Tab-separated table of C-alpha atoms and ligand atoms in Angstrom:
chain	number	residue	atom	x	y	z
J	1	MET	CA	-6.733	-0.721	23.945
J	2	ARG	CA	-6.398	-3.935	26.024
J	3	LEU	CA	-3.114	-5.640	25.379
J	4	ARG	CA	-2.262	-9.282	25.807
J	5	HIS	CA	1.343	-9.713	26.854
J	6	ILE	CA	3.294	-11.821	24.395
J	7	PRO	CA	6.116	-13.663	26.205
J	8	GLY	CA	9.502	-12.792	24.733
J	9	SER	CA	8.281	-9.686	22.870
J	10	GLU	CA	10.794	-7.407	24.681
J	11	GLU	CA	13.691	-9.713	23.761
J	12	MET	CA	12.595	-9.938	20.115
J	13	ILE	CA	12.462	-6.160	19.922
J	14	GLU	CA	15.830	-5.746	21.631
J	15	ASN	CA	17.389	-8.094	19.078
J	16	SER	CA	15.708	-6.783	15.938
J	17	PRO	CA	17.872	-4.956	13.369
J	18	TYR	CA	14.777	-2.908	12.447
J	19	VAL	CA	14.327	-1.420	15.926
J	20	VAL	CA	16.724	1.335	16.914
J	21	GLN	CA	18.397	0.401	20.194
J	22	ASN	CA	19.645	3.251	22.447
J	23	PRO	CA	17.946	5.908	20.282
J	24	GLU	CA	19.352	8.693	22.503
J	25	GLU	CA	22.753	7.968	20.900
J	26	ARG	CA	21.259	8.799	17.477
J	27	LYS	CA	20.180	12.302	18.516
J	28	GLY	CA	21.464	14.698	15.857
J	29	HIS	CA	22.902	11.792	13.810
J	30	TRP	CA	19.902	10.066	12.246
J	31	LYS	CA	21.174	10.794	8.737
J	32	GLU	CA	24.114	8.476	9.427
J	33	LEU	CA	21.761	5.606	10.189
J	34	PHE	CA	19.952	6.060	6.892
J	35	GLY	CA	23.137	6.896	5.000
J	36	ASN	CA	21.622	9.887	3.195
J	37	GLU	CA	20.340	13.447	3.634
J	38	ASN	CA	16.692	12.639	2.923
J	39	PRO	CA	14.012	14.168	5.166
J	40	ILE	CA	12.913	12.217	8.227
J	41	GLU	CA	9.210	11.709	8.922
J	42	ILE	CA	7.819	9.956	11.995
J	43	GLU	CA	4.529	8.374	13.005
J	44	VAL	CA	3.779	8.648	16.703
J	45	GLY	CA	1.743	5.650	17.897
J	46	MET	CA	2.102	3.585	14.729
J	47	GLY	CA	0.384	0.483	16.148
J	48	LYS	CA	0.920	-2.401	13.716
J	49	GLY	CA	2.601	-0.013	11.266
J	50	LYS	CA	0.573	-0.489	8.064
J	51	PHE	CA	0.502	3.247	7.300
J	52	ILE	CA	4.176	4.034	7.758
J	53	MET	CA	5.392	0.911	5.952
J	54	GLU	CA	3.178	1.753	2.993
J	55	LEU	CA	4.568	5.295	2.953
J	56	ALA	CA	8.127	3.918	3.027
J	57	GLN	CA	7.359	1.718	0.018
J	58	LYS	CA	5.811	4.613	-1.897
J	59	ASN	CA	8.473	7.208	-1.074
J	60	PRO	CA	12.000	5.770	-1.219
J	61	ASP	CA	13.444	9.317	-0.995
J	62	VAL	CA	11.983	9.885	2.453
J	63	ASN	CA	13.233	8.268	5.671
J	64	TYR	CA	10.623	7.012	8.138
J	65	ILE	CA	10.640	6.155	11.821
J	66	GLY	CA	7.646	4.427	13.381
J	67	ILE	CA	7.192	5.022	17.111
J	68	GLU	CA	5.188	2.708	19.347
J	69	ARG	CA	5.469	2.389	23.084
J	70	TYR	CA	4.174	-1.167	23.566
J	71	PRO	CA	6.495	-4.065	22.606
J	72	THR	CA	3.507	-6.370	22.169
J	73	VAL	CA	2.058	-4.062	19.500
J	74	MET	CA	5.410	-3.369	17.854
J	75	LEU	CA	5.979	-7.086	17.448
J	76	LYS	CA	3.091	-7.183	14.975
J	77	ALA	CA	4.696	-4.359	12.967
J	78	LEU	CA	8.023	-6.177	13.015
J	79	GLN	CA	6.506	-9.356	11.595
J	80	LYS	CA	5.290	-7.303	8.630
J	81	ARG	CA	8.551	-5.348	8.371
J	82	GLU	CA	10.557	-8.551	8.029
J	83	GLN	CA	8.708	-9.373	4.781
J	84	LEU	CA	9.754	-6.080	3.165
J	85	GLU	CA	12.971	-5.082	1.401
J	86	LEU	CA	13.234	-1.512	2.650
J	87	SER	CA	16.206	0.587	3.738
J	88	ASN	CA	14.284	3.781	4.576
J	89	ILE	CA	12.359	2.760	7.697
J	90	TYR	CA	13.173	1.942	11.323
J	91	PHE	CA	11.108	1.583	14.479
J	92	MET	CA	11.552	2.916	17.998
J	93	CYS	CA	9.892	1.360	21.052
J	94	VAL	CA	9.589	4.459	23.264
J	95	ASP	CA	7.034	6.810	24.796
J	96	ALA	CA	6.444	9.863	22.601
J	97	LYS	CA	6.734	12.220	25.560
J	98	GLU	CA	10.493	11.541	25.477
J	99	LEU	CA	11.006	12.356	21.778
J	100	GLY	CA	13.084	15.429	22.680
J	101	GLU	CA	15.719	13.045	24.064
J	102	TYR	CA	16.027	11.238	20.739
J	103	PHE	CA	15.825	13.991	18.118
J	104	GLU	CA	17.794	17.216	17.812
J	105	GLU	CA	15.967	20.497	17.233
J	106	GLY	CA	14.588	20.572	13.686
J	107	GLU	CA	15.687	17.019	12.874
J	108	VAL	CA	12.195	15.839	11.880
J	109	SER	CA	10.330	17.087	8.778
J	110	ARG	CA	6.845	15.742	9.391
J	111	ILE	CA	4.951	14.116	12.249
J	112	PHE	CA	1.970	11.840	11.669
J	113	LEU	CA	-0.549	11.202	14.448
J	114	ASN	CA	-3.070	8.582	13.406
J	115	PHE	CA	-6.071	7.501	15.483
J	116	SER	CA	-4.366	8.480	18.707
J	117	ASP	CA	-5.907	7.237	21.938
J	118	PRO	CA	-8.692	9.748	22.843
J	119	TRP	CA	-8.236	9.850	26.646
J	120	PRO	CA	-11.801	11.252	27.044
J	121	LYS	CA	-11.578	12.113	30.762
J	122	ASP	CA	-10.558	15.719	31.457
J	123	ARG	CA	-8.024	14.624	34.039
J	124	HIS	CA	-6.195	12.638	31.324
J	125	ALA	CA	-6.097	15.496	28.777
J	126	LYS	CA	-2.299	15.809	29.083
J	127	ARG	CA	-1.942	12.286	27.676
J	128	ARG	CA	-3.647	13.182	24.392
J	129	LEU	CA	-1.046	13.323	21.628
J	130	THR	CA	-2.413	16.712	20.499
J	131	SER	CA	-2.278	18.288	23.995
J	132	PRO	CA	-0.171	21.450	24.444
J	133	GLN	CA	2.354	19.286	26.327
J	134	PHE	CA	2.895	17.003	23.308
J	135	MET	CA	2.745	19.930	20.844
J	136	ALA	CA	5.649	21.478	22.797
J	137	VAL	CA	7.647	18.270	22.258
J	138	TYR	CA	6.902	18.340	18.507
J	139	ASP	CA	7.778	22.057	18.436
J	140	ARG	CA	11.350	21.233	19.513
J	141	ILE	CA	12.080	18.389	17.124
J	142	LEU	CA	10.260	19.600	14.011
J	143	LYS	CA	12.120	21.649	11.409
J	144	LYS	CA	11.035	25.242	10.778
J	145	ASP	CA	8.493	24.592	8.017
J	146	GLY	CA	7.607	21.085	9.213
J	147	VAL	CA	4.023	19.924	9.670
J	148	VAL	CA	1.928	17.737	11.950
J	149	GLU	CA	-0.766	15.658	10.236
J	150	PHE	CA	-3.494	14.231	12.461
J	151	LYS	CA	-6.284	11.799	11.547
J	152	THR	CA	-8.980	10.407	13.809
J	153	ASP	CA	-12.524	9.056	13.793
J	154	ASN	CA	-13.072	10.530	17.266
J	155	ARG	CA	-14.963	13.808	16.927
J	156	GLY	CA	-14.421	14.725	20.589
J	157	LEU	CA	-10.650	14.400	20.253
J	158	PHE	CA	-10.701	16.225	16.925
J	159	ASP	CA	-12.732	19.171	18.288
J	160	TYR	CA	-10.370	19.321	21.276
J	161	SER	CA	-7.362	19.338	18.908
J	162	LEU	CA	-8.821	22.159	16.780
J	163	GLU	CA	-8.588	24.245	19.987
J	164	SER	CA	-5.504	22.809	21.714
J	165	ILE	CA	-3.226	23.067	18.665
J	166	PRO	CA	-3.771	26.827	18.048
J	167	GLU	CA	-3.546	27.404	21.828
J	168	ALA	CA	-0.094	25.808	21.695
J	169	GLY	CA	0.999	28.398	19.089
J	170	TRP	CA	0.343	26.467	15.886
J	171	ILE	CA	-1.779	27.233	12.836
J	172	VAL	CA	-4.283	24.660	11.592
J	173	ASP	CA	-3.637	25.050	7.889
J	174	SER	CA	-6.445	22.808	6.667
J	175	HIS	CA	-8.968	20.431	8.167
J	176	THR	CA	-11.923	18.241	7.214
J	177	PHE	CA	-14.570	16.301	9.127
J	178	ASP	CA	-14.936	13.784	6.285
J	179	LEU	CA	-11.534	13.079	4.763
J	180	HIS	CA	-12.601	10.372	2.324
J	181	HIS	CA	-15.120	12.713	0.683
J	182	SER	CA	-12.955	15.829	0.705
J	183	ASP	CA	-10.286	17.423	-1.447
J	184	MET	CA	-7.741	16.341	1.223
J	185	ALA	CA	-8.286	12.694	0.199
J	186	GLU	CA	-5.802	12.692	-2.670
J	187	GLY	CA	-2.857	10.400	-1.950
J	188	ASN	CA	-4.329	9.360	1.402
J	189	VAL	CA	-2.744	6.208	2.847
J	190	MET	CA	-5.085	4.332	5.167
J	191	THR	CA	-4.036	3.118	8.607
J	192	GLU	CA	-5.295	-0.094	10.233
J	193	TYR	CA	-7.808	1.809	12.363
J	194	GLU	CA	-8.868	3.965	9.426
J	195	THR	CA	-9.615	0.895	7.304
J	196	LYS	CA	-11.774	-0.531	10.075
J	197	PHE	CA	-13.683	2.665	10.841
J	198	ALA	CA	-14.180	3.559	7.178
J	199	SER	CA	-15.632	0.091	6.525
J	200	GLU	CA	-18.157	0.816	9.307
J	201	GLY	CA	-19.125	4.044	7.496
J	202	LYS	CA	-17.584	6.356	10.106
J	203	PRO	CA	-16.303	9.699	8.776
J	204	ILE	CA	-12.596	10.341	9.284
J	205	CYS	CA	-11.373	13.763	10.442
J	206	LYS	CA	-8.004	15.170	9.395
J	207	LEU	CA	-6.026	18.333	10.096
J	208	VAL	CA	-2.641	19.638	9.025
J	209	ALA	CA	-0.850	22.112	11.321
J	210	TYR	CA	2.343	24.120	11.197
J	211	ARG	CA	3.988	26.600	13.547
J	212	LYS	CA	3.418	30.358	13.535
O	301	LIG	N1	-1.759	4.584	14.207
O	301	LIG	C1	-2.333	3.252	14.189
O	301	LIG	C2	-3.553	3.226	13.317
O	301	LIG	O1	-4.087	4.294	12.988
O	301	LIG	O2	-3.996	2.129	12.925
O	301	LIG	C3	-2.632	2.763	15.618
O	301	LIG	C4	-3.677	3.518	16.367
O	301	LIG	S1	-3.844	2.961	18.058
O	301	LIG	C5	-5.417	3.488	18.552
O	301	LIG	C6	-2.805	4.113	18.925
O	301	LIG	C7	-1.401	3.583	19.152
O	301	LIG	O3	-0.604	4.626	19.705
O	301	LIG	C8	-1.339	2.427	20.140
O	301	LIG	O4	-0.636	1.349	19.575
O	301	LIG	C9	-0.613	3.018	21.347
O	301	LIG	O5	0.159	2.064	22.056
O	301	LIG	C10	0.235	4.092	20.715
O	301	LIG	N2	0.573	5.194	21.617
O	301	LIG	C11	-0.301	5.886	22.376
O	301	LIG	N3	0.342	6.803	23.115
O	301	LIG	C12	1.658	6.691	22.805
O	301	LIG	C13	2.832	7.366	23.248
O	301	LIG	N4	2.759	8.328	24.181
O	301	LIG	N5	4.013	6.998	22.734
O	301	LIG	C14	4.089	6.008	21.795
O	301	LIG	N6	3.018	5.323	21.342
O	301	LIG	C15	1.809	5.662	21.845
């Protein structure tokens, strides 16, 4: 994705009450931020945040953290966030490869990966959010029976993930190559990218994985 720098976006993010500053200080203490014992679910690479904000509205008994590494993109999510009266969602402007520095072992109940960048070149495979390197990060922070849910329109990335995830020691519990016409569609919340691709008639792939 080509990004246009928005002047002042870093400052706006550093001053926003909805973005967790110094997230490493929250490691092991996220429940205190939310003020309850509810499970914590995260979206890695939330983009403009439509999906995770909709989930937060639907599920007040779940705590959500949206993760996005680019301030320019997060700014768009923040503009939407400011319109909502929600106490169960925060954002973090960090690279997902560092998640182990921000969450204690087992602190996260569910990880959503939606329309992750495909990184089609073999030499960039480690950057894919379903690579064994990223699965090892999720392995540390996810609670024992926690799950990873992954959606994409990109068949190459999906086929890769159907191999890379089991290779990393996980079980793909269920998967579909056409989510919107499958029995996995119930309760599906659409992301920005999903809305666009679905309107173009592209099938959406989804898998749910948990650890052995
Ligand atoms: N999830 C949204 C959706 O489905 O509409 C956005 C999808 S967009 C293609 C992927 C997003 O993931 C981008 O905003 C990108 O900056 C972010 N991203 C990619 N790699 C990341 C990483 N390692 N850490 C945090 N965010 C990342």
